Coordinates of C-alpha atoms in Angstrom, one line a residue:
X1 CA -24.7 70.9 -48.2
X2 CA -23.5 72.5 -51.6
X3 CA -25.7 75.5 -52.6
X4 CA -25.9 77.0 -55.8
X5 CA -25.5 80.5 -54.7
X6 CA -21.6 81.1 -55.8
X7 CA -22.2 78.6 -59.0
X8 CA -21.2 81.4 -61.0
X9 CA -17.6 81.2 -59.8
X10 CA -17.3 77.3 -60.9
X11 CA -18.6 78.4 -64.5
X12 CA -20.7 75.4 -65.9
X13 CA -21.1 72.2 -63.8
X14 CA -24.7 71.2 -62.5
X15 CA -24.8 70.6 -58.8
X16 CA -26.7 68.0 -57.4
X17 CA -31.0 67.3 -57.7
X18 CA -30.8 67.3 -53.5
X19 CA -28.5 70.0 -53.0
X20 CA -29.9 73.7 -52.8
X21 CA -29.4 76.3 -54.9
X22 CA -30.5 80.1 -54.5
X23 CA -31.1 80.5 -57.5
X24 CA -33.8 77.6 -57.9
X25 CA -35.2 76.8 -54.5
X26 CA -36.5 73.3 -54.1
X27 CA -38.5 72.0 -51.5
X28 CA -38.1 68.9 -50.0
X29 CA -40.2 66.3 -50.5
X30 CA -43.7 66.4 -48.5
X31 CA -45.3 63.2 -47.1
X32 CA -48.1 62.8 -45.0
X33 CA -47.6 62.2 -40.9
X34 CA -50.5 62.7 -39.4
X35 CA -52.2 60.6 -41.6
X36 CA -49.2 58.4 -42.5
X37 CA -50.9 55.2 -41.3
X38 CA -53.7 55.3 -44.1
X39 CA -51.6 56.6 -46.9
X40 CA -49.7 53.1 -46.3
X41 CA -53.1 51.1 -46.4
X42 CA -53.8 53.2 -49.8
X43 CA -50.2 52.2 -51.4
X44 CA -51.2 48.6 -50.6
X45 CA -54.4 48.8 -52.5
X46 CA -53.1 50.9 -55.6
X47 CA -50.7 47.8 -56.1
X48 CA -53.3 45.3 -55.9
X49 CA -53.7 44.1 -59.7
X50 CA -57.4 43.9 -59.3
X51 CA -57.6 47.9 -58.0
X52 CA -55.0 48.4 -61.2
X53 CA -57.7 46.4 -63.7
X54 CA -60.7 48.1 -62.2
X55 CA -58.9 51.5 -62.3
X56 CA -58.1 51.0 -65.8
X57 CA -61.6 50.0 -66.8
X58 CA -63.2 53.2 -65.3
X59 CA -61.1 55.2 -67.5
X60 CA -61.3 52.8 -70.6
X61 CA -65.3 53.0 -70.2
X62 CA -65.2 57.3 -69.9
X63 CA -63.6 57.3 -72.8
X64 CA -66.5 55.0 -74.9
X65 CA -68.5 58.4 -74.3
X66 CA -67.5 60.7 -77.0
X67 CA -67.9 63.9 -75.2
X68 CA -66.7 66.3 -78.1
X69 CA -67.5 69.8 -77.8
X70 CA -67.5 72.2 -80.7
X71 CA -66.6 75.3 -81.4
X72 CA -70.2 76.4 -82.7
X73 CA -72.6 74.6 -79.9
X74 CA -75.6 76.7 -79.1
X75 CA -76.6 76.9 -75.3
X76 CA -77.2 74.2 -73.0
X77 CA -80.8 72.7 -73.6
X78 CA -80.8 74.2 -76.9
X79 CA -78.4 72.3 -78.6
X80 CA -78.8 68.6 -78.5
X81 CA -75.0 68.3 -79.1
X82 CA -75.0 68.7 -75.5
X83 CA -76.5 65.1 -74.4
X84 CA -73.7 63.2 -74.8
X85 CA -72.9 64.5 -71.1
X86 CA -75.8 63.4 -69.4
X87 CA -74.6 59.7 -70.5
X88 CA -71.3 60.2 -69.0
X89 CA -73.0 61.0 -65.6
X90 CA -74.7 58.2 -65.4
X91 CA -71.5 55.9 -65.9
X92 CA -69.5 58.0 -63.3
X93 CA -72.3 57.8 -60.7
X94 CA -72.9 54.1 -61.7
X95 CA -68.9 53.6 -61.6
X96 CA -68.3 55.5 -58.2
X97 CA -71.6 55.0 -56.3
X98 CA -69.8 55.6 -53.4
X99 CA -68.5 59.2 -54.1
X100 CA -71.4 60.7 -55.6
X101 CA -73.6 59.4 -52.8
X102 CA -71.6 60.5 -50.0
X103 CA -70.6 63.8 -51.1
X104 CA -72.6 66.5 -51.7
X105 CA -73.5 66.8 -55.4
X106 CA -74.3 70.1 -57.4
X107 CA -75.2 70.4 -61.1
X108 CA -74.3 74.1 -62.5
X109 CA -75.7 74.7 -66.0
X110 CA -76.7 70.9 -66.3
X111 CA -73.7 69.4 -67.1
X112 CA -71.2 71.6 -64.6
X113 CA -70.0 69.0 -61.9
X114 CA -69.7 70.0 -58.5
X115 CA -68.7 67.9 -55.8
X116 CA -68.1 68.9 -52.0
X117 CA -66.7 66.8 -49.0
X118 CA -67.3 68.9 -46.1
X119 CA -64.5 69.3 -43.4
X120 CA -64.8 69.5 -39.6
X121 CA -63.4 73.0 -39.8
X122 CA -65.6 75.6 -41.4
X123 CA -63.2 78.0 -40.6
X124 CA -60.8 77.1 -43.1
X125 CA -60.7 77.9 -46.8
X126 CA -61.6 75.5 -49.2
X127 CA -60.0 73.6 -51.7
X128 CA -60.6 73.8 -55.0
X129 CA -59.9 70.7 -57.2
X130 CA -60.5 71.1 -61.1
X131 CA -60.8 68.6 -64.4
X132 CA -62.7 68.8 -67.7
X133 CA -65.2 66.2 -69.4
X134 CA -64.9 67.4 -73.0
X135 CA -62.4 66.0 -75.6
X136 CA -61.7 67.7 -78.7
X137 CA -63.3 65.8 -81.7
X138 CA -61.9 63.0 -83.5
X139 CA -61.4 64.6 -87.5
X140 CA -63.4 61.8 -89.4
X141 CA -60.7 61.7 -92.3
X142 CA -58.0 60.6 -89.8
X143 CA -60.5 57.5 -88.1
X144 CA -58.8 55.1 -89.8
X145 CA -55.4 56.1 -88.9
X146 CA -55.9 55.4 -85.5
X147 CA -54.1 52.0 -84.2
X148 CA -57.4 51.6 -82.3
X149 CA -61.0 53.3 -82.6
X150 CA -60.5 56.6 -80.8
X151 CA -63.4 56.1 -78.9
X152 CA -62.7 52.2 -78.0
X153 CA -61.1 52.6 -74.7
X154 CA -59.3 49.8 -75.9
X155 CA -56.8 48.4 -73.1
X156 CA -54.0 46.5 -74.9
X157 CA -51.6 45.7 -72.3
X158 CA -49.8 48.4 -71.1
X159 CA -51.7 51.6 -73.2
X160 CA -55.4 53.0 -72.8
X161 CA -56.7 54.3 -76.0
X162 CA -58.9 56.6 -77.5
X163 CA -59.7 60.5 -77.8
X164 CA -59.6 61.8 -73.5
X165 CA -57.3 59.4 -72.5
X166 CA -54.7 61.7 -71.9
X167 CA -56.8 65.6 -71.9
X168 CA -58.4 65.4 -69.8
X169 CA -60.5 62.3 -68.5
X170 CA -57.7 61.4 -67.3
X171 CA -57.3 63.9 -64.8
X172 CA -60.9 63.7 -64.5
X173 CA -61.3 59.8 -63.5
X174 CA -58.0 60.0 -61.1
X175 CA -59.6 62.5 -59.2
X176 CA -62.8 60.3 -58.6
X177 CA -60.8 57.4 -58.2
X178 CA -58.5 59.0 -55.3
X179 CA -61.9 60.4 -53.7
X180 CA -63.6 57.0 -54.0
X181 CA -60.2 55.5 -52.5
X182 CA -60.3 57.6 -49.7
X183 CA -63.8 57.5 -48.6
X184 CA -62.9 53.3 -48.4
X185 CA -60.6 54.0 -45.4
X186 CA -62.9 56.3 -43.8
X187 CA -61.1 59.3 -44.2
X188 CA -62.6 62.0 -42.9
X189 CA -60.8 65.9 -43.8
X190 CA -60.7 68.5 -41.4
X191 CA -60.8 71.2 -44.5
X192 CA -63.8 71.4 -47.2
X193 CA -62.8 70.3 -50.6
X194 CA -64.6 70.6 -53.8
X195 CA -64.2 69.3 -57.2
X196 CA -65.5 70.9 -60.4
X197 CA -65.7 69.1 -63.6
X198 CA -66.5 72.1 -66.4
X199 CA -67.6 70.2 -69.9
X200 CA -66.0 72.8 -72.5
X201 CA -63.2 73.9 -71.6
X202 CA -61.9 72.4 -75.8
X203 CA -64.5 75.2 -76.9
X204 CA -64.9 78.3 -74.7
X205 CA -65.3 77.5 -71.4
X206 CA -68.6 79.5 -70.9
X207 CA -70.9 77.1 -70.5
X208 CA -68.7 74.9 -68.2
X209 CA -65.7 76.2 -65.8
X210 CA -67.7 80.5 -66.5
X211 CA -70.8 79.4 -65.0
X212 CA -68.7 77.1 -62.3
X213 CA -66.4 79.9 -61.5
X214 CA -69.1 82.2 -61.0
X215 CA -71.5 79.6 -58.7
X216 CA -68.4 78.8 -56.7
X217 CA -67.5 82.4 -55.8
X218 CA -71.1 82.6 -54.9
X219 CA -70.8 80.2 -52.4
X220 CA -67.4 81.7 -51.0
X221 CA -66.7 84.8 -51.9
X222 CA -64.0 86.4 -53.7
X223 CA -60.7 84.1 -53.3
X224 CA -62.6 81.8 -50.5
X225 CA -60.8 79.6 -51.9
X226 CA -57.5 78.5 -50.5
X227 CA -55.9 77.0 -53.7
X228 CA -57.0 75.7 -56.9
X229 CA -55.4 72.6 -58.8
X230 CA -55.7 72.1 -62.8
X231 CA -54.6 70.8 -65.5
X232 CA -51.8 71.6 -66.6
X233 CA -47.7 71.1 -66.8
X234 CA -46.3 67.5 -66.2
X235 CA -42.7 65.8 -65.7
X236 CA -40.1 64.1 -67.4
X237 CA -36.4 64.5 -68.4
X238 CA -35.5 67.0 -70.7
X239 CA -31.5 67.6 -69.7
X240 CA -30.7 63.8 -69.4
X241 CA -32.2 60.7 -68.1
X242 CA -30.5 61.8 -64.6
X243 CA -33.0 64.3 -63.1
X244 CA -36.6 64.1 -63.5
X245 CA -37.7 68.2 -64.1
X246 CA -41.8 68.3 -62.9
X247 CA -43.1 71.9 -64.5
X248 CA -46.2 73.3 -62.9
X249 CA -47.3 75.8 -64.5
X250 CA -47.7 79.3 -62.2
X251 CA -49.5 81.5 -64.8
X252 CA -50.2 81.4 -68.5
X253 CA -50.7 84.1 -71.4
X254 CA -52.9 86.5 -72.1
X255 CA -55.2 85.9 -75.4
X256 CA -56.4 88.4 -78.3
X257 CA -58.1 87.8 -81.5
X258 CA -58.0 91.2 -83.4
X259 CA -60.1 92.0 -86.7
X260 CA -58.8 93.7 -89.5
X261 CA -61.1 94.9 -91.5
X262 CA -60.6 97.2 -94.8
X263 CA -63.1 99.4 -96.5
X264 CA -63.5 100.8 -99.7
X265 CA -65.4 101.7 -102.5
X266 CA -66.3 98.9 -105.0
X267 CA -66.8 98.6 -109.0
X268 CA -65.9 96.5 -111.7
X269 CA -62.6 94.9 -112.2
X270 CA -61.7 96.2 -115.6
X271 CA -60.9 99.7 -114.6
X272 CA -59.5 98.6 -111.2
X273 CA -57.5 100.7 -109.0
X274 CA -54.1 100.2 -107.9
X275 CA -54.6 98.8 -105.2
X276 CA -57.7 96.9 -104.1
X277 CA -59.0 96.0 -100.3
X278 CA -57.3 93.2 -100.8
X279 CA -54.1 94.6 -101.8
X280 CA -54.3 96.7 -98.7
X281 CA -55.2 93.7 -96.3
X282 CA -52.3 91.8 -97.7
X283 CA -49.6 94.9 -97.4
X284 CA -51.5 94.9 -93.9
X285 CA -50.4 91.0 -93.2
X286 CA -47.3 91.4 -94.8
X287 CA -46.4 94.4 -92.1
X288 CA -47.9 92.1 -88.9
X289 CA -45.8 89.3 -89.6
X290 CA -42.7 91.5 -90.9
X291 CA -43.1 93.2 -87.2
X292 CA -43.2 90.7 -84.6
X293 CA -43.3 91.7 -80.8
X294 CA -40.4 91.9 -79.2
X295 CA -39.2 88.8 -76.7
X296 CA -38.0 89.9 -73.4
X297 CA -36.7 87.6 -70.5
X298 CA -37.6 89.3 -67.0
X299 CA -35.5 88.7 -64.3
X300 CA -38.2 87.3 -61.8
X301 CA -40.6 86.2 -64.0
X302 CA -41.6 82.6 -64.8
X303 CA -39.5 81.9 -68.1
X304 CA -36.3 83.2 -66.2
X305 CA -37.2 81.5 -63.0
X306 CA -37.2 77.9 -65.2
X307 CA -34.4 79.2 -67.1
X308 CA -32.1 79.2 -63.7
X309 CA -33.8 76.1 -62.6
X310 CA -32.8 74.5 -65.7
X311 CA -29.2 76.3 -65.8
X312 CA -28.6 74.8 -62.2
X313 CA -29.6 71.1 -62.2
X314 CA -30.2 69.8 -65.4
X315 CA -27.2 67.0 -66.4
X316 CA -27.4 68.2 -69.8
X317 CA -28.5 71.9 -70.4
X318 CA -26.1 72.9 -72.8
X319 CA -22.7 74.6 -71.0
X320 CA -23.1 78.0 -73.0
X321 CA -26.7 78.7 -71.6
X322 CA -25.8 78.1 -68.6
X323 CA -22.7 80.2 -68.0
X324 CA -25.1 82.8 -69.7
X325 CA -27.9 82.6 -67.2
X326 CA -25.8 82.1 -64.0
X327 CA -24.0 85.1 -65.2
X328 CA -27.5 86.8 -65.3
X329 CA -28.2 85.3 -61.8
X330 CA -25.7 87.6 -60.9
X331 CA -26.6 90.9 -62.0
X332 CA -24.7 91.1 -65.3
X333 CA -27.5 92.7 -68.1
X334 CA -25.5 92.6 -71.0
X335 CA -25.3 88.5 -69.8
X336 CA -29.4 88.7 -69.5
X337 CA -29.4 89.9 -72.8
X338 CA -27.5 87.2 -74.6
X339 CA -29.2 84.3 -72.0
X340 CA -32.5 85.7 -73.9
X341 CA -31.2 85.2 -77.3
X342 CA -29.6 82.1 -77.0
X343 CA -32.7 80.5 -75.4
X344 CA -34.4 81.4 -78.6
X345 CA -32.0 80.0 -80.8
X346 CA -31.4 76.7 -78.6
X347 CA -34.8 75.9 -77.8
X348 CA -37.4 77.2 -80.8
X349 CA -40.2 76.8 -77.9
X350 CA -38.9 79.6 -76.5
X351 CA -40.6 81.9 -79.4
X352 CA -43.7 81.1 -78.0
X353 CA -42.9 81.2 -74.3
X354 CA -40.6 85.1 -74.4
X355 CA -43.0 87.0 -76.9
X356 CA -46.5 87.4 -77.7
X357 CA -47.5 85.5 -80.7
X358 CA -49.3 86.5 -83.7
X359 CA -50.7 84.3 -86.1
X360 CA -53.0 85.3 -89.0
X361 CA -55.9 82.3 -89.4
X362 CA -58.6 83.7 -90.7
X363 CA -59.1 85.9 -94.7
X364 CA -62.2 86.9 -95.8
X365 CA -62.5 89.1 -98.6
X366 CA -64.3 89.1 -102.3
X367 CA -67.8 88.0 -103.5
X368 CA -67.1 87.8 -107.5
X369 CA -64.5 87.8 -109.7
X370 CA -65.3 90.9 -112.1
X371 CA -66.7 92.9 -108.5
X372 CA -64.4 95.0 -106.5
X373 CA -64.3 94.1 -103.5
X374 CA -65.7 96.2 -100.9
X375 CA -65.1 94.7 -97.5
X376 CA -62.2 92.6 -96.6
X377 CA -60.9 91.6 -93.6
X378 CA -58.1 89.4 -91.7
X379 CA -58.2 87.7 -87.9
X380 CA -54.9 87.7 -86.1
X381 CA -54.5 85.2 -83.2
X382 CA -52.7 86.7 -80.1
X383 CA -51.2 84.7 -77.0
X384 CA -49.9 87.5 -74.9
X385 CA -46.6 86.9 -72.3
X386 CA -46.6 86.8 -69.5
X387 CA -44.7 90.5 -69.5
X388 CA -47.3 92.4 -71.7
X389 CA -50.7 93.2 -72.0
X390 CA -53.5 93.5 -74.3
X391 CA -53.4 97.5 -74.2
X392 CA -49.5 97.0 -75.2
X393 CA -50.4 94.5 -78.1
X394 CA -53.2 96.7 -79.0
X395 CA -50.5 99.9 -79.6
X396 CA -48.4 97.6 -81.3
X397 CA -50.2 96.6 -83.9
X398 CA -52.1 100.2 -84.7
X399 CA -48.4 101.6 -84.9
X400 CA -48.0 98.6 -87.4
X401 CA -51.0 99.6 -89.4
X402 CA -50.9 103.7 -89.7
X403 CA -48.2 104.0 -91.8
X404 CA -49.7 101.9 -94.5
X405 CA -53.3 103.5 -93.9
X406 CA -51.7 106.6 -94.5
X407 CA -50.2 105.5 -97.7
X408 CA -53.6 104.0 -99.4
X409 CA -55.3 107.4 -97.5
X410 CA -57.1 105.0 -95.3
X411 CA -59.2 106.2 -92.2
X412 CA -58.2 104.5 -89.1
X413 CA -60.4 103.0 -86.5
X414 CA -58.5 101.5 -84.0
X415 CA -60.4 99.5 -80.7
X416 CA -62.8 102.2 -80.6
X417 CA -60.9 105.2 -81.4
X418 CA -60.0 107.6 -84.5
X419 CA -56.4 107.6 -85.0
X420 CA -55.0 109.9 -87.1
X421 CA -53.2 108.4 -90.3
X422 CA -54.8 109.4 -94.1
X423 CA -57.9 111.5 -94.8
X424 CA -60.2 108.8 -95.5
X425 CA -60.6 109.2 -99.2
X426 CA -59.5 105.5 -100.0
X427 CA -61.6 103.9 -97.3
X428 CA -61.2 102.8 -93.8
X429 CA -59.2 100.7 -91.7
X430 CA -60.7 99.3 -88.6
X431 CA -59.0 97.3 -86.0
X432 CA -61.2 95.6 -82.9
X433 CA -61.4 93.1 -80.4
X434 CA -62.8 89.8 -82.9
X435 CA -65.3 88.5 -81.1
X436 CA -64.7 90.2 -77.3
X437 CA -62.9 87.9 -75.7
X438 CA -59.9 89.5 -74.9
X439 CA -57.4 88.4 -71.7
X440 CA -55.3 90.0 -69.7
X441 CA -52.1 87.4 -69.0
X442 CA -52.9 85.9 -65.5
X443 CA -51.6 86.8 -62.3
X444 CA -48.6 85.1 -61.2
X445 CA -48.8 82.3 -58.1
X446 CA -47.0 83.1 -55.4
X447 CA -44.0 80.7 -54.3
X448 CA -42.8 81.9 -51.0
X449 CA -42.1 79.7 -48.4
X450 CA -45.1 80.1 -46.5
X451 CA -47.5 79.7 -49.4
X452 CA -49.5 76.8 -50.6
X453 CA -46.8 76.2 -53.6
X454 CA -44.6 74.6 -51.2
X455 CA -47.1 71.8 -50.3
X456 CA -48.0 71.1 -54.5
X457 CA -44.0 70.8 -54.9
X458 CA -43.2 69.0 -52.1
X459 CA -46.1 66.2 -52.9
X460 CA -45.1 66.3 -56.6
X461 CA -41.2 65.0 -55.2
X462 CA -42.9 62.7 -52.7
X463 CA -44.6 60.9 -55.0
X464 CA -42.2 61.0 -57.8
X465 CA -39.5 59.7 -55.1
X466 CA -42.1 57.2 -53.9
X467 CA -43.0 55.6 -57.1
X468 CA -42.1 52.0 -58.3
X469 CA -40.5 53.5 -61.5
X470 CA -38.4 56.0 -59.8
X471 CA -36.8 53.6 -57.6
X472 CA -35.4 51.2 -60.4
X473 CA -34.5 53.7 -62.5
X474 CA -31.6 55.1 -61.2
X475 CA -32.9 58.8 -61.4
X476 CA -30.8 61.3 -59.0
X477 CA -33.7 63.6 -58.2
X478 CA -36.1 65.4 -58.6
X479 CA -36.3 69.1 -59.3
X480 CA -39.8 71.1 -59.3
X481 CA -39.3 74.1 -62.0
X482 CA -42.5 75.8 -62.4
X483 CA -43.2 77.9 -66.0
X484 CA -46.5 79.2 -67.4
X485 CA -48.4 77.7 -70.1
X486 CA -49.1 79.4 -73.8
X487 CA -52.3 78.3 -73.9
X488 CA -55.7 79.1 -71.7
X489 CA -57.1 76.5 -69.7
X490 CA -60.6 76.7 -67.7
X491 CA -58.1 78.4 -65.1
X492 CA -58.8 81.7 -66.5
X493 CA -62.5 81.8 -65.3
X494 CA -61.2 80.9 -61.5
X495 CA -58.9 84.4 -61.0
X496 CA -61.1 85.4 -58.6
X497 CA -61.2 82.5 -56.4
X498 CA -58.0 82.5 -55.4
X499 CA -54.7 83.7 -55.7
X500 CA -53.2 80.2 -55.7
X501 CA -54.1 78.2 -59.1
X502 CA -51.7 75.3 -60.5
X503 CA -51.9 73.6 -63.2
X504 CA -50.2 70.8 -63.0
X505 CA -51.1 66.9 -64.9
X506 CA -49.3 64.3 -62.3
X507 CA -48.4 62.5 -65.9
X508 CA -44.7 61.1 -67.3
X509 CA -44.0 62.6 -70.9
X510 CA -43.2 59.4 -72.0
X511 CA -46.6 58.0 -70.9
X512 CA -48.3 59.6 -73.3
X513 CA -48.1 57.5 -76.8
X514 CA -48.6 60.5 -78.9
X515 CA -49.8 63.4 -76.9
X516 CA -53.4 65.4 -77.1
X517 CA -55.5 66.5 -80.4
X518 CA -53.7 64.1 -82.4
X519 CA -54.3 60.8 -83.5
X520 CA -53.2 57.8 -81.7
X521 CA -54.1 59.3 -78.4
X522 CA -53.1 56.7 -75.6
X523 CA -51.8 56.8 -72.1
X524 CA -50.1 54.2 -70.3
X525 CA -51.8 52.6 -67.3
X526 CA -49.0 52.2 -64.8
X527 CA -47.9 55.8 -65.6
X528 CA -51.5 56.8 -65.3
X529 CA -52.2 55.3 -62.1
X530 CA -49.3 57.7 -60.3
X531 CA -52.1 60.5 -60.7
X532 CA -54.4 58.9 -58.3
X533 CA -51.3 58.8 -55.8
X534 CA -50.9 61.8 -56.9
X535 CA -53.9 63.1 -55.7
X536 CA -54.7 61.4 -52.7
X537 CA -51.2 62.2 -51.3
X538 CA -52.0 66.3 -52.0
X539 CA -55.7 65.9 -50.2
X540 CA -53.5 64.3 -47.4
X541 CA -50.6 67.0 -47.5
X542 CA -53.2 70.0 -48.1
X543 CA -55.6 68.2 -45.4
X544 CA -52.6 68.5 -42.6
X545 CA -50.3 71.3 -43.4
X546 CA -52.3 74.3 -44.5

């Protein structure tokens, strides 16, 4: 078989989806055996057009709920924003009777969703299955814009739309459906798994997946949980319309909101000072965005590990790149170096996937025209890589600020501490943590051979390989390349639950019509219906070879 180990020496060419490579292990594709009989009375009901119709009408009517969550919702039972769940449970337990009658049902925080079908084995780790059953809401301007009602459900043919369809109800009805599938041919698993369905994971994610995380590691203790399965990461073809490229997503960044916030004294505006707060802020912004963090490409870490996954299989990756990273694979740094650079100028998502990321949203500052103003500040958004962390970010951008303290004669506060920079005479500086919510960037999932990444990669080939679509299209392969994500998911409540989280949406790009928290959002039904073979072929896979 040709390997990809010595690629190096024959400069540029791709080597075959099915061939192995060193540099990008692939696992072969994973199919149940044990259980191979009822997997093939499953496929025979998934391509039964009435299963298809009713499948599509489950998700079609979760949608009709408008389950927004916003940003400022006050606590559960306080806030009657909040009731627009309750309705939704009542339509799943009236859509899958069967499922929430049979398993073991557990409301956390009123709305939290936990179901659990016990194995025959209590001595084996659970499994931890994960979805969301908030949408982010529909911006009342753009209503009419929408090709139909985002909250229609409207099934035209061949697309599913309205606001969920795609993030995540999706995800969230699939699940249910491959459950409810299951239970109909009296499967019965030797391992425990549990489902939890968090219900503002758009907003903060404390009401939802924090409580869930929290009542679940109750249960089992620290990581009692064999693996965990989100959303996340899906598949499609970005090097050529030979090899299908499916990107779970092993980590994702950290996150940092810091406040900038200026001091000094006030008075009227016609005998104003040289420079006011504002000035200062603005110098201050100016300085941030002149002084970005630095991107770095780590041999071993997830945006080099996709980098030589890309570099060895994909048809079309463009022939510079890849001499650059397989020159990289091979120890040469000053190769490593250029790899890094050109992935920034070749693919501009690459920006957001090497550095940490700083964007300033938020400007306060002023309370009158003719008044000095007094207090001013500025909130800087932060998605930290996977490389850094938030004491690192924190350094950065205090050494970004003292200088200019020091020339207005500013005080500086910075994350609790005095640092020295000008006497204090102008005013103060002070530089803090938002609103407390900073992350660390996640721990990394494990991909040796004996861990549980090899069964998610394996049942994302097998039922890739398996589908309908896949075998008229021609396609030479499949090739699992895991990455991170630069967004924060409900994941980041679950780190203690286990050490082996995916995130990973069982979802074709091009079955979305127009993506997530945008107008227009649709998913196509066929494409759709490969996440419930998605997911009963991992319960299968999980049930028999962990």
């Amino acid at each position: 078989m040709q390997r990809g180990g010595r690629l190096g020496d024959t400069c540029c060419a791709p080597i075959h989806p099915t061939a192995q490579s060193d540099f990008c292990p692939q696992t072969k594709p994973l199919n149940p055996t044990a259980h191979g009989e009822l997997e093939h009375r499953l496929g025979l009901v998934f391509q039964d057009f009435r299963y298809k119709h009713r499948a599509y009408k489950a998700l079609a009517g979760a949608v009709q709920v408008p389950t927004e969550s916003y940003d400022d919702l006050g606590p559960v039972g306080e806030d009657k924003r909040w009731e627009t769940f309750g309705e939704l449970h009542k339509y799943l337990e009236a859509t899958f009777p069967d499922v929430f009658g049979k398993l073991e049902v557990t409301k956390v925080n009123t709305y939290g969703i936990v179901l659990r079908w016990k194995g025959s084995d209590a001595s084996l780790r659970p499994v931890l299955v994960t979805a969301h059953q908030d949408v982010v809401p529909v911006e009342p301007a753009t209503v009419h814009e929408w090709i139909h009602p985002p909250y229609s459900g409207y099934f035209d043919g061949e697309w599913i739309w309205g606001r969920g369809s795609c993030d995540d109800k999706s995800d969230l009805v699939a699940s249910l459906h491959a459950i409810d599938a299951l239970l109909k041919q009296g499967f019965k698993p030797k391992r425990t798994f549990v489902w939890a369905y968090g219900f503002d994971e758009e907003a903060a994610g404390t009401e939802g997946a924090g409580r869930l995380a929290t009542y679940l590691e109750g249960q089992y203790g620290t990581h009692g949980f064999e693996l965990m399965l989100d959303e996340g990461g899906s598949y499609g073809t970005p090097y050529g319309d030979d090899v299908i490229f499916a990107v779970p997503a092993l980590s994702e960044k950290g996150y940092l909101d810091i406040r900038i916030e200026v001091t000094t004294k006030g008075g009227h505006s016609s005998v104003p000072p040289k420079h006011t707060a504002i000035g200062m802020l603005s110098s201050m912004v100016v300085a941030i965005e002149d002084h970005p963090h630095e991107p770095a490409l780590v041999r071993g870490g997830s945006p080099y590990n996709f980098t030589m996954c890309a570099a060895v299989y994909g048809p079309e990756y463009p022939s510079h790149v890849r001499k650059l990273a397989l020159k990289a694979a091979h120890g040469d740094d000053g190769a490593l170096d250029g790899l890094r650079d050109s992935l920034l100028e070749t693919f501009p998502r690459f920006e957001a996937i090497l550095r940490t990321t700083q964007a300033v949203d938020l400007v306060q500052g002023g309370v009158k025209v003719n008044a000095l103003p007094e207090k001013v500040s500025a909130v800087v958004n932060h998605r930290i890589a996977e490389h850094s962390s938030v004491w690192e970010l924190q350094k950065h951008i205090t050494d970004t600020i003292r200088p200019i303290a020091k020339k207005y004669d500013l005080r500086v506060e910075a994350f609790g501490l005095q640092v020295a920079s000008g006497s204090g005479k102008g005013g103060r500086v002070v530089l803090s943590d938002a609103w407390g919510t900073a992350l660390e960037p996640s721990p990394v999932t494990p991909t040796g051979k004996d861990d549980a990444y090899q069964i998610l990669a394996g049942t994302i080939k097998a039922t890739i390989e398996s589908s309908e679509g896949y075998q008229k299209s021609g396609v030479k392969g499949v090739v699992v390349a895991p990455l991170l994500t630069i967004g924060n998911t409900d994941t980041r409540y679950y780190w203690n639950v286990t050490k082996n989280i995916f995130r990973y949406k069982h979802l074709h790009e091009k079955d979305r019509y127009n993506g997530a928290h945008t107008i227009n959002e649709a998913v196509r039904a066929e494409g759709w219906l490969e996440s419930i073979r998605f997911y009963t072929k991992f319960i299968l896979n999980v049930d028999e070879n962990l």
